[in-house]
Amino acid sequence: MTPIDLRSDTVTRPSPGMRRAMAEADVGDDVLDGDPTTRRLEARVAEMLGTEDALFFPSGTQANQTGVALLARPGTELLVEADAHLVHYELAGVAANWGVQIRPIATSDGVLTGALVRGALRPPSPHVPRAAAVAVENTHNAAGGKLMAPDVMTGIVAAARAAGLPVHLDGARLWNAAAALGAPLSRLAAGAATVMVSFSKGLGCPVGSCLGFRAADRARAWEIRKRLGGGMRQSGILAAAALWALDHVLPRLPEDHANARLLAERLADCAGVRAVPPESNIVMLDLLRERDPADVVVPKLAQQGLLLVPFGVRRLRAVTHLDVGRADIERAARIVAGVLA
Ligand SMILES: *Cc1c(COP(=O)(O)O)cnc(C)c1O
């Protein structure tokens, strides 16, 4: 039996329909004079995000890094929630690439607020670094797919704006946030100067992210992407997958959220584990017993056909996606119960 792979929503394989759209894509040289399918994707994403413009990138990391580069000069600080992707999973890129210091802001649940931003701002002084921008993440991966509601975002944007700071939104899973909150992406991104969204997570594409930004930033964004090695030639092959996903995969994200809730429900009475109630497609599983550390449990689960990742000494992460259905989730819950029995 093939294992049930809940390690990440990046493990999905392009479906036959997506592959067909890729094969039939109209293409050009996007670095030389533009690729028509890529242009179409960028325009569509900019419209969805409510940003003036957008560019297609090979990865979310590169798009995030470009967003930060647009907003922060060397020797300044980026205010960001302490467990954000920008803090833990981009190899200190903000420091290594741009000479920008991360100022981590601790929160109890991963949700940054306007009040926390105001509290982190320091009065101007010749002794302290100047803040350049605020970065937020929706949904928040390390916090278990936590949602940032539109009014919370509004509060952050207002606090940042009062201090003259632009906001970057890391929305690798903004699609999930929009589906779960029943709000358009543009509402969740309102007020952000730069917005990153990924196609290679819940939307099931092999490659790709977009960064939305102000029209005036297009030339610099293009240069930064090129300098980072992100200029792609017949990128329409990849953009076609993203366009196909917006039509065919985006509408089904609520199924992933229902499957995440189903997994948590099925484990509610299972001894030795507590599922954190999921808000989107990520379920954090806390292992309650001394004898069950994550590094012991993960290989046992794998042996039984369930792949999860450790997310701390006593925490596992399960992510639902379009390649797992209800039956897989039922089986996954039985495997967890069996291994912990
Ligand atoms: C995956 C992810 C990224 C980076 O995307 P890659 O395409 O893997 O580089 C950035 N932010 C968040 C929140 C993510 O989950």
Short mmCIF file of N, CA and C in Angstrom, two decimals, residues 8 11 45 63 77 110 153 187 237 257 265 275-276 284 291 304 322 324:
data_model
loop_
_atom_site.label_atom_id
_atom_site.label_comp_id
_atom_site.label_asym_id
_atom_site.label_seq_id
_atom_site.Cartn_x
_atom_site.Cartn_y
_atom_site.Cartn_z
N SER A 8 3.73 17.32 4.13
CA SER A 8 3.57 18.71 3.68
C SER A 8 2.59 18.75 2.52
N VAL A 11 3.99 17.92 -1.33
CA VAL A 11 4.30 16.59 -1.89
C VAL A 11 3.37 16.18 -3.03
N VAL A 45 -3.06 37.29 -10.81
CA VAL A 45 -2.72 37.26 -9.38
C VAL A 45 -2.74 38.67 -8.79
N ALA A 63 10.68 34.88 -3.57
CA ALA A 63 9.70 35.96 -3.61
C ALA A 63 9.66 36.71 -2.27
N GLU A 77 15.95 47.11 10.49
CA GLU A 77 15.30 45.94 11.10
C GLU A 77 13.98 45.60 10.42
N GLY A 110 1.21 32.84 17.68
CA GLY A 110 1.65 33.06 16.30
C GLY A 110 0.97 34.25 15.63
N MET A 153 -5.17 42.06 10.52
CA MET A 153 -4.28 42.62 9.50
C MET A 153 -4.45 44.14 9.43
N ARG A 187 -8.82 41.29 0.46
CA ARG A 187 -9.18 41.82 1.78
C ARG A 187 -8.10 41.44 2.79
N ILE A 237 5.25 27.48 -19.18
CA ILE A 237 4.99 26.07 -18.87
C ILE A 237 4.58 25.93 -17.40
N HIS A 257 -9.45 21.41 4.42
CA HIS A 257 -9.72 21.90 5.77
C HIS A 257 -10.66 20.93 6.50
N GLU A 265 -10.67 15.20 14.83
CA GLU A 265 -11.83 14.56 15.48
C GLU A 265 -11.58 13.08 15.75
N ALA A 275 -4.64 16.50 19.46
CA ALA A 275 -4.60 17.25 18.21
C ALA A 275 -5.03 18.69 18.49
N VAL A 276 -4.22 19.64 18.10
CA VAL A 276 -4.60 21.04 18.24
C VAL A 276 -5.70 21.30 17.20
N MET A 284 -1.46 20.09 14.16
CA MET A 284 -0.35 19.80 15.05
C MET A 284 -0.80 18.74 16.05
N ARG A 291 7.28 8.37 26.99
CA ARG A 291 7.87 7.31 26.16
C ARG A 291 7.65 7.52 24.66
N GLN A 304 4.17 1.89 9.36
CA GLN A 304 2.76 1.51 9.19
C GLN A 304 2.11 2.21 7.99
N LEU A 322 -4.44 17.94 -1.75
CA LEU A 322 -5.36 17.35 -2.73
C LEU A 322 -5.07 15.90 -3.08
N VAL A 324 -4.70 13.55 -0.79
CA VAL A 324 -5.25 12.66 0.24
C VAL A 324 -6.76 12.91 0.41
#
